[in-house]
mmCIF file with all atom_site columns, C-alpha atoms in Angstrom:
data_model
loop_
_atom_site.group_PDB
_atom_site.id
_atom_site.type_symbol
_atom_site.label_atom_id
_atom_site.label_alt_id
_atom_site.label_comp_id
_atom_site.label_asym_id
_atom_site.label_entity_id
_atom_site.label_seq_id
_atom_site.pdbx_PDB_ins_code
_atom_site.Cartn_x
_atom_site.Cartn_y
_atom_site.Cartn_z
_atom_site.occupancy
_atom_site.B_iso_or_equiv
_atom_site.pdbx_formal_charge
_atom_site.auth_seq_id
_atom_site.auth_comp_id
_atom_site.auth_asym_id
_atom_site.auth_atom_id
_atom_site.pdbx_PDB_model_num
ATOM 1   C CA . MET A 1 1   ? -6.347  76.336 80.434 1.00 0.00 ? 1   MET A CA 1
ATOM 2   C CA . PHE A 1 2   ? -4.392  76.402 77.196 1.00 0.00 ? 2   PHE A CA 1
ATOM 3   C CA . ALA A 1 3   ? -4.953  78.772 74.301 1.00 0.00 ? 3   ALA A CA 1
ATOM 4   C CA . GLY A 1 4   ? -8.733  78.533 74.753 1.00 0.00 ? 4   GLY A CA 1
ATOM 5   C CA . ALA A 1 5   ? -11.067 78.060 77.683 1.00 0.00 ? 5   ALA A CA 1
ATOM 6   C CA . GLU A 1 6   ? -11.690 74.371 77.075 1.00 0.00 ? 6   GLU A CA 1
ATOM 7   C CA . PRO A 1 7   ? -9.484  71.523 78.308 1.00 0.00 ? 7   PRO A CA 1
ATOM 8   C CA . ILE A 1 8   ? -6.620  70.439 76.088 1.00 0.00 ? 8   ILE A CA 1
ATOM 9   C CA . ILE A 1 9   ? -7.654  66.800 75.873 1.00 0.00 ? 9   ILE A CA 1
ATOM 10  C CA . THR A 1 10  ? -11.290 65.837 75.711 1.00 0.00 ? 10  THR A CA 1
ATOM 11  C CA . THR A 1 11  ? -11.002 62.527 73.883 1.00 0.00 ? 11  THR A CA 1
ATOM 12  C CA . ALA A 1 12  ? -9.202  60.704 76.671 1.00 0.00 ? 12  ALA A CA 1
ATOM 13  C CA . GLY A 1 13  ? -10.713 59.458 79.856 1.00 0.00 ? 13  GLY A CA 1
ATOM 14  C CA . PRO A 1 14  ? -11.056 56.295 81.878 1.00 0.00 ? 14  PRO A CA 1
ATOM 15  C CA . GLY A 1 15  ? -13.254 54.556 79.292 1.00 0.00 ? 15  GLY A CA 1
ATOM 16  C CA . ARG A 1 16  ? -11.037 55.449 76.336 1.00 0.00 ? 16  ARG A CA 1
ATOM 17  C CA . THR A 1 17  ? -7.865  54.492 78.223 1.00 0.00 ? 17  THR A CA 1
ATOM 18  C CA . ARG A 1 18  ? -9.372  51.118 79.169 1.00 0.00 ? 18  ARG A CA 1
ATOM 19  C CA . THR A 1 19  ? -10.392 50.627 75.527 1.00 0.00 ? 19  THR A CA 1
ATOM 20  C CA . ALA A 1 20  ? -6.812  51.313 74.456 1.00 0.00 ? 20  ALA A CA 1
ATOM 21  C CA . LEU A 1 21  ? -5.401  48.967 77.084 1.00 0.00 ? 21  LEU A CA 1
ATOM 22  C CA . ARG A 1 22  ? -7.771  46.153 76.045 1.00 0.00 ? 22  ARG A CA 1
ATOM 23  C CA . ALA A 1 23  ? -6.780  46.730 72.411 1.00 0.00 ? 23  ALA A CA 1
ATOM 24  C CA . VAL A 1 24  ? -3.059  46.521 73.205 1.00 0.00 ? 24  VAL A CA 1
ATOM 25  C CA . LEU A 1 25  ? -3.548  43.363 75.264 1.00 0.00 ? 25  LEU A CA 1
ATOM 26  C CA . SER A 1 26  ? -5.540  41.796 72.449 1.00 0.00 ? 26  SER A CA 1
ATOM 27  C CA . GLY A 1 27  ? -2.888  42.753 69.903 1.00 0.00 ? 27  GLY A CA 1
ATOM 28  C CA . ASP A 1 28  ? -5.059  45.310 68.070 1.00 0.00 ? 28  ASP A CA 1
ATOM 29  C CA . HIS A 1 29  ? -2.635  48.246 68.042 1.00 0.00 ? 29  HIS A CA 1
ATOM 30  C CA . THR A 1 30  ? -4.677  50.134 65.428 1.00 0.00 ? 30  THR A CA 1
ATOM 31  C CA . GLU A 1 31  ? -7.608  50.381 67.837 1.00 0.00 ? 31  GLU A CA 1
ATOM 32  C CA . ALA A 1 32  ? -5.246  51.312 70.685 1.00 0.00 ? 32  ALA A CA 1
ATOM 33  C CA . VAL A 1 33  ? -3.774  54.215 68.745 1.00 0.00 ? 33  VAL A CA 1
ATOM 34  C CA . ALA A 1 34  ? -7.233  55.393 67.707 1.00 0.00 ? 34  ALA A CA 1
ATOM 35  C CA . ALA A 1 35  ? -8.422  55.294 71.338 1.00 0.00 ? 35  ALA A CA 1
ATOM 36  C CA . LEU A 1 36  ? -5.715  57.629 72.681 1.00 0.00 ? 36  LEU A CA 1
ATOM 37  C CA . PRO A 1 37  ? -5.163  61.282 71.789 1.00 0.00 ? 37  PRO A CA 1
ATOM 38  C CA . ARG A 1 38  ? -2.240  61.800 69.477 1.00 0.00 ? 38  ARG A CA 1
ATOM 39  C CA . PHE A 1 39  ? 0.633   64.227 69.343 1.00 0.00 ? 39  PHE A CA 1
ATOM 40  C CA . VAL A 1 40  ? 2.756   65.302 66.420 1.00 0.00 ? 40  VAL A CA 1
ATOM 41  C CA . VAL A 1 41  ? 5.890   67.432 66.160 1.00 0.00 ? 41  VAL A CA 1
ATOM 42  C CA . GLN A 1 42  ? 6.444   68.971 62.748 1.00 0.00 ? 42  GLN A CA 1
ATOM 43  C CA . LEU A 1 43  ? 9.669   70.726 61.798 1.00 0.00 ? 43  LEU A CA 1
ATOM 44  C CA . HIS A 1 44  ? 8.700   73.679 59.615 1.00 0.00 ? 44  HIS A CA 1
ATOM 45  C CA . ASP A 1 45  ? 11.047  75.811 57.558 1.00 0.00 ? 45  ASP A CA 1
ATOM 46  C CA . ALA A 1 46  ? 8.834   78.919 57.423 1.00 0.00 ? 46  ALA A CA 1
ATOM 47  C CA . THR A 1 47  ? 10.026  82.508 57.931 1.00 0.00 ? 47  THR A CA 1
ATOM 48  C CA . THR A 1 48  ? 12.179  80.983 60.666 1.00 0.00 ? 48  THR A CA 1
ATOM 49  C CA . LEU A 1 49  ? 12.906  77.305 61.217 1.00 0.00 ? 49  LEU A CA 1
ATOM 50  C CA . HIS A 1 50  ? 10.837  76.037 64.154 1.00 0.00 ? 50  HIS A CA 1
ATOM 51  C CA . PHE A 1 51  ? 9.074   73.000 65.552 1.00 0.00 ? 51  PHE A CA 1
ATOM 52  C CA . ASP A 1 52  ? 5.274   72.857 65.790 1.00 0.00 ? 52  ASP A CA 1
ATOM 53  C CA . PHE A 1 53  ? 4.297   70.838 68.859 1.00 0.00 ? 53  PHE A CA 1
ATOM 54  C CA . ARG A 1 54  ? 0.685   69.633 68.613 1.00 0.00 ? 54  ARG A CA 1
ATOM 55  C CA . LEU A 1 55  ? -1.555  67.800 71.114 1.00 0.00 ? 55  LEU A CA 1
ATOM 56  C CA . GLN A 1 56  ? -4.953  66.445 70.151 1.00 0.00 ? 56  GLN A CA 1
ATOM 57  C CA . SER A 1 57  ? -7.939  67.994 71.919 1.00 0.00 ? 57  SER A CA 1
ATOM 58  C CA . GLY A 1 58  ? -11.160 66.519 70.620 1.00 0.00 ? 58  GLY A CA 1
ATOM 59  C CA . GLU A 1 59  ? -11.199 67.062 66.866 1.00 0.00 ? 59  GLU A CA 1
ATOM 60  C CA . VAL A 1 60  ? -8.367  69.640 66.737 1.00 0.00 ? 60  VAL A CA 1
ATOM 61  C CA . LEU A 1 61  ? -4.655  69.813 67.426 1.00 0.00 ? 61  LEU A CA 1
ATOM 62  C CA . ARG A 1 62  ? -3.712  72.443 70.023 1.00 0.00 ? 62  ARG A CA 1
ATOM 63  C CA . SER A 1 63  ? -0.443  73.899 68.787 1.00 0.00 ? 63  SER A CA 1
ATOM 64  C CA . TRP A 1 64  ? 2.657   75.676 70.038 1.00 0.00 ? 64  TRP A CA 1
ATOM 65  C CA . ALA A 1 65  ? 5.640   76.926 68.047 1.00 0.00 ? 65  ALA A CA 1
ATOM 66  C CA . VAL A 1 66  ? 8.824   75.733 69.776 1.00 0.00 ? 66  VAL A CA 1
ATOM 67  C CA . PRO A 1 67  ? 11.753  77.590 68.154 1.00 0.00 ? 67  PRO A CA 1
ATOM 68  C CA . LYS A 1 68  ? 14.548  75.285 69.367 1.00 0.00 ? 68  LYS A CA 1
ATOM 69  C CA . GLY A 1 69  ? 12.512  72.086 69.428 1.00 0.00 ? 69  GLY A CA 1
ATOM 70  C CA . PRO A 1 70  ? 11.781  69.726 72.302 1.00 0.00 ? 70  PRO A CA 1
ATOM 71  C CA . SER A 1 71  ? 14.481  68.335 74.559 1.00 0.00 ? 71  SER A CA 1
ATOM 72  C CA . LEU A 1 72  ? 14.950  65.090 76.487 1.00 0.00 ? 72  LEU A CA 1
ATOM 73  C CA . ASP A 1 73  ? 17.184  66.931 78.980 1.00 0.00 ? 73  ASP A CA 1
ATOM 74  C CA . PRO A 1 74  ? 15.127  67.893 82.074 1.00 0.00 ? 74  PRO A CA 1
ATOM 75  C CA . GLY A 1 75  ? 17.482  70.819 82.697 1.00 0.00 ? 75  GLY A CA 1
ATOM 76  C CA . ILE A 1 76  ? 16.499  72.482 79.401 1.00 0.00 ? 76  ILE A CA 1
ATOM 77  C CA . ARG A 1 77  ? 13.431  74.699 79.192 1.00 0.00 ? 77  ARG A CA 1
ATOM 78  C CA . ARG A 1 78  ? 12.086  75.485 75.732 1.00 0.00 ? 78  ARG A CA 1
ATOM 79  C CA . LEU A 1 79  ? 9.976   78.493 74.824 1.00 0.00 ? 79  LEU A CA 1
ATOM 80  C CA . ALA A 1 80  ? 6.585   77.418 73.437 1.00 0.00 ? 80  ALA A CA 1
ATOM 81  C CA . VAL A 1 81  ? 4.384   80.075 71.828 1.00 0.00 ? 81  VAL A CA 1
ATOM 82  C CA . PRO A 1 82  ? 0.716   79.129 71.356 1.00 0.00 ? 82  PRO A CA 1
ATOM 83  C CA . VAL A 1 83  ? -0.534  79.362 67.783 1.00 0.00 ? 83  VAL A CA 1
ATOM 84  C CA . GLU A 1 84  ? -3.960  78.693 66.280 1.00 0.00 ? 84  GLU A CA 1
ATOM 85  C CA . ASP A 1 85  ? -5.508  75.259 66.586 1.00 0.00 ? 85  ASP A CA 1
ATOM 86  C CA . HIS A 1 86  ? -5.055  73.021 63.551 1.00 0.00 ? 86  HIS A CA 1
ATOM 87  C CA . SER A 1 87  ? -7.228  70.298 62.063 1.00 0.00 ? 87  SER A CA 1
ATOM 88  C CA . LEU A 1 88  ? -6.284  66.695 62.700 1.00 0.00 ? 88  LEU A CA 1
ATOM 89  C CA . SER A 1 89  ? -5.433  66.367 59.015 1.00 0.00 ? 89  SER A CA 1
ATOM 90  C CA . ALA A 1 90  ? -2.830  69.160 59.338 1.00 0.00 ? 90  ALA A CA 1
ATOM 91  C CA . GLY A 1 91  ? -0.864  66.809 61.584 1.00 0.00 ? 91  GLY A CA 1
ATOM 92  C CA . GLU A 1 92  ? -0.545  64.401 58.655 1.00 0.00 ? 92  GLU A CA 1
ATOM 93  C CA . PHE A 1 93  ? 1.168   66.881 56.326 1.00 0.00 ? 93  PHE A CA 1
ATOM 94  C CA . GLU A 1 94  ? 4.730   66.306 55.231 1.00 0.00 ? 94  GLU A CA 1
ATOM 95  C CA . GLY A 1 95  ? 5.889   68.125 52.120 1.00 0.00 ? 95  GLY A CA 1
ATOM 96  C CA . VAL A 1 96  ? 6.571   71.612 50.835 1.00 0.00 ? 96  VAL A CA 1
ATOM 97  C CA . HIS A 1 97  ? 4.066   74.424 51.309 1.00 0.00 ? 97  HIS A CA 1
ATOM 98  C CA . ASP A 1 98  ? 4.299   76.874 48.474 1.00 0.00 ? 98  ASP A CA 1
ATOM 99  C CA . GLY A 1 99  ? 2.953   80.247 49.582 1.00 0.00 ? 99  GLY A CA 1
ATOM 100 C CA . GLN A 1 100 ? 0.173   78.766 51.709 1.00 0.00 ? 100 GLN A CA 1
ATOM 101 C CA . GLN A 1 101 ? -1.742  80.888 54.211 1.00 0.00 ? 101 GLN A CA 1
ATOM 102 C CA . ARG A 1 102 ? -0.052  79.190 57.164 1.00 0.00 ? 102 ARG A CA 1
ATOM 103 C CA . GLY A 1 103 ? 3.421   79.723 55.790 1.00 0.00 ? 103 GLY A CA 1
ATOM 104 C CA . SER A 1 104 ? 5.637   78.249 53.141 1.00 0.00 ? 104 SER A CA 1
ATOM 105 C CA . GLY A 1 105 ? 8.639   75.982 53.170 1.00 0.00 ? 105 GLY A CA 1
ATOM 106 C CA . ALA A 1 106 ? 9.368   72.365 53.935 1.00 0.00 ? 106 ALA A CA 1
ATOM 107 C CA . VAL A 1 107 ? 7.516   70.488 56.689 1.00 0.00 ? 107 VAL A CA 1
ATOM 108 C CA . ILE A 1 108 ? 8.571   67.104 58.047 1.00 0.00 ? 108 ILE A CA 1
ATOM 109 C CA . ILE A 1 109 ? 6.894   64.975 60.683 1.00 0.00 ? 109 ILE A CA 1
ATOM 110 C CA . TRP A 1 110 ? 9.774   64.976 63.144 1.00 0.00 ? 110 TRP A CA 1
ATOM 111 C CA . ASP A 1 111 ? 7.929   62.804 65.678 1.00 0.00 ? 111 ASP A CA 1
ATOM 112 C CA . GLU A 1 112 ? 4.453   61.452 66.361 1.00 0.00 ? 112 GLU A CA 1
ATOM 113 C CA . GLY A 1 113 ? 2.646   59.118 68.699 1.00 0.00 ? 113 GLY A CA 1
ATOM 114 C CA . THR A 1 114 ? 0.060   59.097 71.453 1.00 0.00 ? 114 THR A CA 1
ATOM 115 C CA . ALA A 1 115 ? -0.306  61.270 74.543 1.00 0.00 ? 115 ALA A CA 1
ATOM 116 C CA . GLU A 1 116 ? -1.738  60.646 77.992 1.00 0.00 ? 116 GLU A CA 1
ATOM 117 C CA . ILE A 1 117 ? -2.688  63.682 80.071 1.00 0.00 ? 117 ILE A CA 1
ATOM 118 C CA . VAL A 1 118 ? -1.535  63.209 83.650 1.00 0.00 ? 118 VAL A CA 1
ATOM 119 C CA . ARG A 1 119 ? -2.600  66.538 85.153 1.00 0.00 ? 119 ARG A CA 1
ATOM 120 C CA . GLU A 1 120 ? -4.298  69.597 83.747 1.00 0.00 ? 120 GLU A CA 1
ATOM 121 C CA . GLU A 1 121 ? -5.117  72.888 85.369 1.00 0.00 ? 121 GLU A CA 1
ATOM 122 C CA . PRO A 1 122 ? -5.195  76.505 84.212 1.00 0.00 ? 122 PRO A CA 1
ATOM 123 C CA . GLY A 1 123 ? -1.733  77.408 82.917 1.00 0.00 ? 123 GLY A CA 1
ATOM 124 C CA . HIS A 1 124 ? -0.219  73.945 83.306 1.00 0.00 ? 124 HIS A CA 1
ATOM 125 C CA . VAL A 1 125 ? -0.517  70.497 81.823 1.00 0.00 ? 125 VAL A CA 1
ATOM 126 C CA . SER A 1 126 ? 1.659   67.447 82.338 1.00 0.00 ? 126 SER A CA 1
ATOM 127 C CA . PHE A 1 127 ? 1.502   64.495 79.977 1.00 0.00 ? 127 PHE A CA 1
ATOM 128 C CA . VAL A 1 128 ? 3.258   61.315 78.929 1.00 0.00 ? 128 VAL A CA 1
ATOM 129 C CA . LEU A 1 129 ? 4.271   60.947 75.294 1.00 0.00 ? 129 LEU A CA 1
ATOM 130 C CA . HIS A 1 130 ? 4.655   57.649 73.473 1.00 0.00 ? 130 HIS A CA 1
ATOM 131 C CA . GLY A 1 131 ? 6.528   58.620 70.315 1.00 0.00 ? 131 GLY A CA 1
ATOM 132 C CA . ARG A 1 132 ? 9.468   57.343 68.331 1.00 0.00 ? 132 ARG A CA 1
ATOM 133 C CA . LYS A 1 133 ? 11.803  60.105 69.556 1.00 0.00 ? 133 LYS A CA 1
ATOM 134 C CA . LEU A 1 134 ? 9.947   61.659 72.477 1.00 0.00 ? 134 LEU A CA 1
ATOM 135 C CA . SER A 1 135 ? 8.815   59.417 75.305 1.00 0.00 ? 135 SER A CA 1
ATOM 136 C CA . GLY A 1 136 ? 8.020   59.800 78.960 1.00 0.00 ? 136 GLY A CA 1
ATOM 137 C CA . GLY A 1 137 ? 6.768   62.740 80.951 1.00 0.00 ? 137 GLY A CA 1
ATOM 138 C CA . PHE A 1 138 ? 6.677   66.341 79.756 1.00 0.00 ? 138 PHE A CA 1
ATOM 139 C CA . ALA A 1 139 ? 5.009   69.521 80.981 1.00 0.00 ? 139 ALA A CA 1
ATOM 140 C CA . LEU A 1 140 ? 3.816   72.772 79.442 1.00 0.00 ? 140 LEU A CA 1
ATOM 141 C CA . THR A 1 141 ? 3.544   75.740 81.818 1.00 0.00 ? 141 THR A CA 1
ATOM 142 C CA . ARG A 1 142 ? 2.293   79.240 81.055 1.00 0.00 ? 142 ARG A CA 1
ATOM 143 C CA . THR A 1 143 ? 4.844   81.914 81.981 1.00 0.00 ? 143 THR A CA 1
ATOM 144 C CA . GLY A 1 144 ? 3.138   84.908 80.335 1.00 0.00 ? 144 GLY A CA 1
ATOM 145 C CA . ASP A 1 145 ? 0.259   85.900 78.101 1.00 0.00 ? 145 ASP A CA 1
ATOM 146 C CA . GLN A 1 146 ? 1.688   84.276 74.955 1.00 0.00 ? 146 GLN A CA 1
ATOM 147 C CA . ARG A 1 147 ? 4.584   82.418 76.567 1.00 0.00 ? 147 ARG A CA 1
ATOM 148 C CA . TRP A 1 148 ? 4.761   78.847 77.749 1.00 0.00 ? 148 TRP A CA 1
ATOM 149 C CA . ILE A 1 149 ? 7.718   76.601 78.520 1.00 0.00 ? 149 ILE A CA 1
ATOM 150 C CA . LEU A 1 150 ? 8.021   72.968 77.479 1.00 0.00 ? 150 LEU A CA 1
ATOM 151 C CA . VAL A 1 151 ? 10.156  70.780 79.753 1.00 0.00 ? 151 VAL A CA 1
ATOM 152 C CA . LYS A 1 152 ? 11.054  67.110 80.032 1.00 0.00 ? 152 LYS A CA 1
ATOM 153 C CA . VAL A 1 153 ? 10.158  65.512 83.365 1.00 0.00 ? 153 VAL A CA 1
ATOM 154 C CA . ARG A 1 154 ? 12.913  63.677 85.244 1.00 0.00 ? 154 ARG A CA 1
ATOM 155 C CA . ASP A 1 155 ? 12.029  60.035 84.591 1.00 0.00 ? 155 ASP A CA 1
ATOM 156 C CA . GLU A 1 156 ? 13.566  56.893 83.064 1.00 0.00 ? 156 GLU A CA 1
ATOM 157 C CA . ASP A 1 157 ? 13.216  58.412 79.565 1.00 0.00 ? 157 ASP A CA 1
ATOM 158 C CA . ALA A 1 158 ? 15.149  61.585 80.459 1.00 0.00 ? 158 ALA A CA 1
ATOM 159 C CA . ARG A 1 159 ? 18.552  61.995 78.805 1.00 0.00 ? 159 ARG A CA 1
ATOM 160 C CA . PRO A 1 160 ? 20.522  64.766 80.549 1.00 0.00 ? 160 PRO A CA 1
ATOM 161 C CA . GLY A 1 161 ? 23.091  66.354 78.245 1.00 0.00 ? 161 GLY A CA 1
ATOM 162 C CA . SER A 1 162 ? 21.496  65.045 75.060 1.00 0.00 ? 162 SER A CA 1
ATOM 163 C CA . ASP A 1 163 ? 20.277  67.085 72.099 1.00 0.00 ? 163 ASP A CA 1
ATOM 164 C CA . ILE A 1 164 ? 17.635  64.941 70.362 1.00 0.00 ? 164 ILE A CA 1
ATOM 165 C CA . VAL A 1 165 ? 17.002  67.635 67.739 1.00 0.00 ? 165 VAL A CA 1
ATOM 166 C CA . THR A 1 166 ? 20.615  67.449 66.505 1.00 0.00 ? 166 THR A CA 1
ATOM 167 C CA . GLU A 1 167 ? 21.012  63.708 67.084 1.00 0.00 ? 167 GLU A CA 1
ATOM 168 C CA . ARG A 1 168 ? 17.884  62.697 65.135 1.00 0.00 ? 168 ARG A CA 1
ATOM 169 C CA . PRO A 1 169 ? 16.984  65.420 62.598 1.00 0.00 ? 169 PRO A CA 1
ATOM 170 C CA . ALA A 1 170 ? 15.076  63.262 60.087 1.00 0.00 ? 170 ALA A CA 1
ATOM 171 C CA . SER A 1 171 ? 11.360  62.636 59.629 1.00 0.00 ? 171 SER A CA 1
ATOM 172 C CA . VAL A 1 172 ? 9.913   59.575 61.372 1.00 0.00 ? 172 VAL A CA 1
ATOM 173 C CA . ARG A 1 173 ? 7.823   58.933 58.247 1.00 0.00 ? 173 ARG A CA 1
ATOM 174 C CA . SER A 1 174 ? 10.077  59.532 55.227 1.00 0.00 ? 174 SER A CA 1
ATOM 175 C CA . GLY A 1 175 ? 13.515  59.386 56.846 1.00 0.00 ? 175 GLY A CA 1
ATOM 176 C CA . LEU A 1 176 ? 14.355  62.706 55.153 1.00 0.00 ? 176 LEU A CA 1
ATOM 177 C CA . THR A 1 177 ? 15.595  65.912 56.759 1.00 0.00 ? 177 THR A CA 1
ATOM 178 C CA . TRP A 1 178 ? 13.737  69.116 55.888 1.00 0.00 ? 178 TRP A CA 1
ATOM 179 C CA . GLN A 1 179 ? 16.676  70.115 53.641 1.00 0.00 ? 179 GLN A CA 1
ATOM 180 C CA . GLU A 1 180 ? 16.497  66.806 51.748 1.00 0.00 ? 180 GLU A CA 1
ATOM 181 C CA . LEU A 1 181 ? 12.724  67.173 51.348 1.00 0.00 ? 181 LEU A CA 1
ATOM 182 C CA . LEU A 1 182 ? 13.151  70.715 50.009 1.00 0.00 ? 182 LEU A CA 1
ATOM 183 C CA . GLY A 1 183 ? 15.796  69.554 47.523 1.00 0.00 ? 183 GLY A CA 1
ATOM 184 C CA . ARG A 1 184 ? 13.633  66.805 46.006 1.00 0.00 ? 184 ARG A CA 1
#
């Protein structure tokens, strides 16, 4: 499995997915979002600038540091290094850490949304993201002890040749880049 022995997503399942679908059909999008696991991508200017890719698993966010950020180009493979699990509230943080234990520097919420796990087995998980920047199928595959790769699946949301990180650098919440947030 991922960083630990337990499955990455334990909050989803047929009942929760049906609950989310009923909520969407009834127009209650708040309940729909609450019924599905979430994902968040935070851009963090720590010792080195990197993206923290987080998937909800029960009451925690499983996390990987992705140095170059995610890509919508299925031909691009991104290194993803597992890091410690984070609390759900950590996925809400946007601001400037000042000498905190988990690093300092500016943090923006680069993207967020819900995630549906399609397939999960030891060393591999494929999932569909429903975010503002990232959408469609993705996969994380273990390639070594502390090495995974994050790739975009070839689907209708794939954008070969694009660089979403450069094209859309701002936070989905504040509209600020990490540099603008730091300069406030």
